[in-house]
JSON list of C-alpha atoms in Angstrom, two decimals:
[
{"chain": "A", "resi": 370, "resn": "UNK", "atom": "CA", "xyz": [-33.03, -78.48, -117.03]},
{"chain": "A", "resi": 371, "resn": "UNK", "atom": "CA", "xyz": [-31.67, -75.05, -116.30]},
{"chain": "A", "resi": 372, "resn": "UNK", "atom": "CA", "xyz": [-33.86, -74.96, -113.21]},
{"chain": "A", "resi": 373, "resn": "UNK", "atom": "CA", "xyz": [-32.32, -78.22, -111.96]},
{"chain": "A", "resi": 374, "resn": "UNK", "atom": "CA", "xyz": [-28.83, -76.87, -112.48]},
{"chain": "A", "resi": 375, "resn": "UNK", "atom": "CA", "xyz": [-29.79, -73.62, -110.75]},
{"chain": "A", "resi": 376, "resn": "UNK", "atom": "CA", "xyz": [-31.32, -75.57, -107.81]},
{"chain": "A", "resi": 377, "resn": "UNK", "atom": "CA", "xyz": [-28.16, -77.67, -107.47]},
{"chain": "A", "resi": 378, "resn": "UNK", "atom": "CA", "xyz": [-25.99, -74.57, -107.58]},
{"chain": "A", "resi": 379, "resn": "UNK", "atom": "CA", "xyz": [-28.13, -72.90, -104.89]},
{"chain": "A", "resi": 380, "resn": "UNK", "atom": "CA", "xyz": [-28.12, -76.06, -102.73]},
{"chain": "A", "resi": 381, "resn": "UNK", "atom": "CA", "xyz": [-24.36, -76.36, -103.12]},
{"chain": "A", "resi": 382, "resn": "UNK", "atom": "CA", "xyz": [-23.91, -72.70, -102.16]},
{"chain": "A", "resi": 383, "resn": "UNK", "atom": "CA", "xyz": [-26.09, -73.26, -99.08]},
{"chain": "A", "resi": 384, "resn": "UNK", "atom": "CA", "xyz": [-24.00, -76.30, -98.09]},
{"chain": "A", "resi": 385, "resn": "UNK", "atom": "CA", "xyz": [-20.81, -74.32, -98.61]},
{"chain": "A", "resi": 386, "resn": "UNK", "atom": "CA", "xyz": [-22.24, -71.50, -96.47]},
{"chain": "A", "resi": 387, "resn": "UNK", "atom": "CA", "xyz": [-23.13, -73.98, -93.70]},
{"chain": "A", "resi": 388, "resn": "UNK", "atom": "CA", "xyz": [-19.63, -75.47, -93.84]},
{"chain": "A", "resi": 389, "resn": "UNK", "atom": "CA", "xyz": [-18.11, -71.99, -93.68]},
{"chain": "A", "resi": 390, "resn": "UNK", "atom": "CA", "xyz": [-20.26, -71.07, -90.67]},
{"chain": "A", "resi": 391, "resn": "UNK", "atom": "CA", "xyz": [-19.33, -74.34, -88.94]},
{"chain": "A", "resi": 392, "resn": "UNK", "atom": "CA", "xyz": [-15.60, -73.74, -89.60]},
{"chain": "A", "resi": 393, "resn": "UNK", "atom": "CA", "xyz": [-15.93, -70.17, -88.41]},
{"chain": "A", "resi": 394, "resn": "UNK", "atom": "CA", "xyz": [-17.54, -71.38, -85.17]},
{"chain": "A", "resi": 395, "resn": "UNK", "atom": "CA", "xyz": [-14.81, -74.00, -84.68]},
{"chain": "A", "resi": 396, "resn": "UNK", "atom": "CA", "xyz": [-12.09, -71.45, -85.37]},
{"chain": "A", "resi": 397, "resn": "UNK", "atom": "CA", "xyz": [-13.54, -68.98, -82.88]},
{"chain": "A", "resi": 398, "resn": "UNK", "atom": "CA", "xyz": [-13.79, -71.69, -80.23]},
{"chain": "A", "resi": 399, "resn": "UNK", "atom": "CA", "xyz": [-10.20, -72.75, -80.92]},
{"chain": "A", "resi": 400, "resn": "UNK", "atom": "CA", "xyz": [-8.97, -69.16, -80.69]},
{"chain": "A", "resi": 401, "resn": "UNK", "atom": "CA", "xyz": [-10.83, -68.65, -77.42]},
{"chain": "A", "resi": 402, "resn": "UNK", "atom": "CA", "xyz": [-9.19, -71.79, -76.01]},
{"chain": "A", "resi": 403, "resn": "UNK", "atom": "CA", "xyz": [-5.74, -70.60, -77.08]},
{"chain": "A", "resi": 404, "resn": "UNK", "atom": "CA", "xyz": [-6.43, -67.20, -75.55]},
{"chain": "A", "resi": 405, "resn": "UNK", "atom": "CA", "xyz": [-7.39, -68.77, -72.21]},
{"chain": "A", "resi": 406, "resn": "UNK", "atom": "CA", "xyz": [-4.32, -71.03, -72.24]},
{"chain": "A", "resi": 407, "resn": "UNK", "atom": "CA", "xyz": [-2.07, -68.05, -73.00]},
{"chain": "A", "resi": 408, "resn": "UNK", "atom": "CA", "xyz": [-3.62, -65.97, -70.22]},
{"chain": "A", "resi": 409, "resn": "UNK", "atom": "CA", "xyz": [-3.14, -68.84, -67.77]},
{"chain": "A", "resi": 410, "resn": "UNK", "atom": "CA", "xyz": [0.49, -69.28, -68.82]},
{"chain": "A", "resi": 411, "resn": "UNK", "atom": "CA", "xyz": [1.11, -65.55, -68.39]},
{"chain": "A", "resi": 412, "resn": "UNK", "atom": "CA", "xyz": [-0.49, -65.65, -64.92]},
{"chain": "A", "resi": 413, "resn": "UNK", "atom": "CA", "xyz": [1.72, -68.59, -63.90]},
{"chain": "A", "resi": 414, "resn": "UNK", "atom": "CA", "xyz": [4.86, -66.85, -65.16]},
{"chain": "A", "resi": 415, "resn": "UNK", "atom": "CA", "xyz": [3.92, -63.66, -63.31]},
{"chain": "A", "resi": 416, "resn": "UNK", "atom": "CA", "xyz": [3.52, -65.67, -60.11]},
{"chain": "A", "resi": 417, "resn": "UNK", "atom": "CA", "xyz": [6.94, -67.27, -60.61]},
{"chain": "A", "resi": 418, "resn": "UNK", "atom": "CA", "xyz": [8.55, -63.88, -61.19]},
{"chain": "A", "resi": 419, "resn": "UNK", "atom": "CA", "xyz": [6.84, -62.39, -58.13]},
{"chain": "A", "resi": 420, "resn": "UNK", "atom": "CA", "xyz": [7.96, -65.31, -55.96]},
{"chain": "A", "resi": 421, "resn": "UNK", "atom": "CA", "xyz": [11.51, -65.00, -57.29]},
{"chain": "A", "resi": 422, "resn": "UNK", "atom": "CA", "xyz": [11.60, -61.27, -56.56]},
{"chain": "A", "resi": 423, "resn": "UNK", "atom": "CA", "xyz": [10.27, -61.84, -53.04]},
{"chain": "A", "resi": 424, "resn": "UNK", "atom": "CA", "xyz": [12.92, -64.50, -52.39]},
{"chain": "A", "resi": 425, "resn": "UNK", "atom": "CA", "xyz": [15.64, -62.20, -53.74]},
{"chain": "A", "resi": 426, "resn": "UNK", "atom": "CA", "xyz": [14.46, -59.37, -51.49]},
{"chain": "A", "resi": 427, "resn": "UNK", "atom": "CA", "xyz": [14.41, -61.64, -48.47]},
{"chain": "A", "resi": 428, "resn": "UNK", "atom": "CA", "xyz": [17.88, -62.95, -49.30]},
{"chain": "A", "resi": 429, "resn": "UNK", "atom": "CA", "xyz": [19.19, -59.40, -49.66]},
{"chain": "A", "resi": 430, "resn": "UNK", "atom": "CA", "xyz": [17.67, -58.38, -46.30]},
{"chain": "A", "resi": 431, "resn": "UNK", "atom": "CA", "xyz": [19.15, -61.43, -44.61]},
{"chain": "A", "resi": 432, "resn": "UNK", "atom": "CA", "xyz": [22.58, -60.76, -46.14]},
{"chain": "A", "resi": 433, "resn": "UNK", "atom": "CA", "xyz": [22.44, -57.08, -45.10]},
{"chain": "A", "resi": 434, "resn": "UNK", "atom": "CA", "xyz": [21.47, -58.11, -41.58]},
{"chain": "A", "resi": 435, "resn": "UNK", "atom": "CA", "xyz": [24.40, -60.51, -41.35]},
{"chain": "A", "resi": 436, "resn": "UNK", "atom": "CA", "xyz": [26.81, -57.89, -42.68]},
{"chain": "A", "resi": 437, "resn": "UNK", "atom": "CA", "xyz": [25.50, -55.30, -40.20]},
{"chain": "A", "resi": 438, "resn": "UNK", "atom": "CA", "xyz": [25.90, -57.81, -37.37]},
{"chain": "A", "resi": 439, "resn": "UNK", "atom": "CA", "xyz": [29.51, -58.51, -38.38]},
{"chain": "A", "resi": 440, "resn": "UNK", "atom": "CA", "xyz": [30.31, -54.79, -38.59]},
{"chain": "A", "resi": 441, "resn": "UNK", "atom": "CA", "xyz": [28.69, -54.14, -35.21]},
{"chain": "A", "resi": 442, "resn": "UNK", "atom": "CA", "xyz": [30.58, -57.05, -33.67]},
{"chain": "A", "resi": 443, "resn": "UNK", "atom": "CA", "xyz": [33.90, -55.85, -35.10]},
{"chain": "A", "resi": 444, "resn": "UNK", "atom": "CA", "xyz": [33.23, -52.33, -33.82]},
{"chain": "A", "resi": 445, "resn": "UNK", "atom": "CA", "xyz": [32.40, -53.68, -30.37]},
{"chain": "A", "resi": 446, "resn": "UNK", "atom": "CA", "xyz": [35.64, -55.68, -30.35]},
{"chain": "A", "resi": 447, "resn": "UNK", "atom": "CA", "xyz": [37.66, -52.60, -31.33]},
{"chain": "A", "resi": 448, "resn": "UNK", "atom": "CA", "xyz": [35.94, -50.56, -28.63]},
{"chain": "A", "resi": 449, "resn": "UNK", "atom": "CA", "xyz": [36.70, -53.27, -26.08]},
{"chain": "A", "resi": 450, "resn": "UNK", "atom": "CA", "xyz": [40.36, -53.23, -27.09]},
{"chain": "A", "resi": 451, "resn": "UNK", "atom": "CA", "xyz": [40.56, -49.43, -27.03]},
{"chain": "A", "resi": 452, "resn": "UNK", "atom": "CA", "xyz": [39.02, -49.20, -23.56]},
{"chain": "A", "resi": 453, "resn": "UNK", "atom": "CA", "xyz": [41.81, -51.40, -22.20]},
{"chain": "A", "resi": 454, "resn": "UNK", "atom": "CA", "xyz": [44.62, -49.22, -23.62]},
{"chain": "A", "resi": 455, "resn": "UNK", "atom": "CA", "xyz": [46.31, -46.68, -21.38]},
{"chain": "A", "resi": 456, "resn": "UNK", "atom": "CA", "xyz": [46.66, -42.99, -22.30]},
{"chain": "A", "resi": 457, "resn": "UNK", "atom": "CA", "xyz": [50.28, -43.31, -23.41]},
{"chain": "A", "resi": 458, "resn": "UNK", "atom": "CA", "xyz": [49.51, -46.11, -25.89]},
{"chain": "A", "resi": 459, "resn": "UNK", "atom": "CA", "xyz": [46.47, -44.22, -27.23]},
{"chain": "A", "resi": 460, "resn": "UNK", "atom": "CA", "xyz": [48.58, -41.08, -27.70]},
{"chain": "A", "resi": 461, "resn": "UNK", "atom": "CA", "xyz": [51.16, -43.02, -29.74]},
{"chain": "A", "resi": 462, "resn": "UNK", "atom": "CA", "xyz": [48.40, -44.53, -31.92]},
{"chain": "A", "resi": 463, "resn": "UNK", "atom": "CA", "xyz": [46.81, -41.13, -32.53]},
{"chain": "A", "resi": 464, "resn": "UNK", "atom": "CA", "xyz": [50.20, -39.58, -33.34]},
{"chain": "A", "resi": 465, "resn": "UNK", "atom": "CA", "xyz": [51.08, -42.36, -35.78]},
{"chain": "A", "resi": 466, "resn": "UNK", "atom": "CA", "xyz": [47.70, -42.09, -37.52]},
{"chain": "A", "resi": 467, "resn": "UNK", "atom": "CA", "xyz": [47.82, -38.30, -37.74]},
{"chain": "A", "resi": 468, "resn": "UNK", "atom": "CA", "xyz": [51.32, -38.41, -39.28]},
{"chain": "A", "resi": 469, "resn": "UNK", "atom": "CA", "xyz": [49.82, -40.28, -42.21]},
{"chain": "A", "resi": 470, "resn": "UNK", "atom": "CA", "xyz": [46.99, -37.76, -42.54]},
{"chain": "A", "resi": 471, "resn": "UNK", "atom": "CA", "xyz": [48.60, -34.39, -41.79]},
{"chain": "A", "resi": 472, "resn": "UNK", "atom": "CA", "xyz": [51.15, -32.86, -44.20]},
{"chain": "A", "resi": 473, "resn": "UNK", "atom": "CA", "xyz": [54.80, -32.33, -43.26]}
]
């Protein structure tokens, strides 16, 4: 009778060991799946961030180009105005501006 009990205990331990191995295998497979999903999500987020940075850089370049164009256009307009002024008018402008800069 002790042998029967011992056999049952050994069989039960073997079944438990098989169940543990099966659960271990399932757990490892599940973890591997989660790891792959996480890596894919990280890759997608990195792509979004890269695209956003590229768009921001392009927007900044475009804005800088527009600002430079406006400044250049304003300078050209001022030059055009100044080239039409006679010497007397230019002298008065220079004198007025230098009074604000020079002391006394």
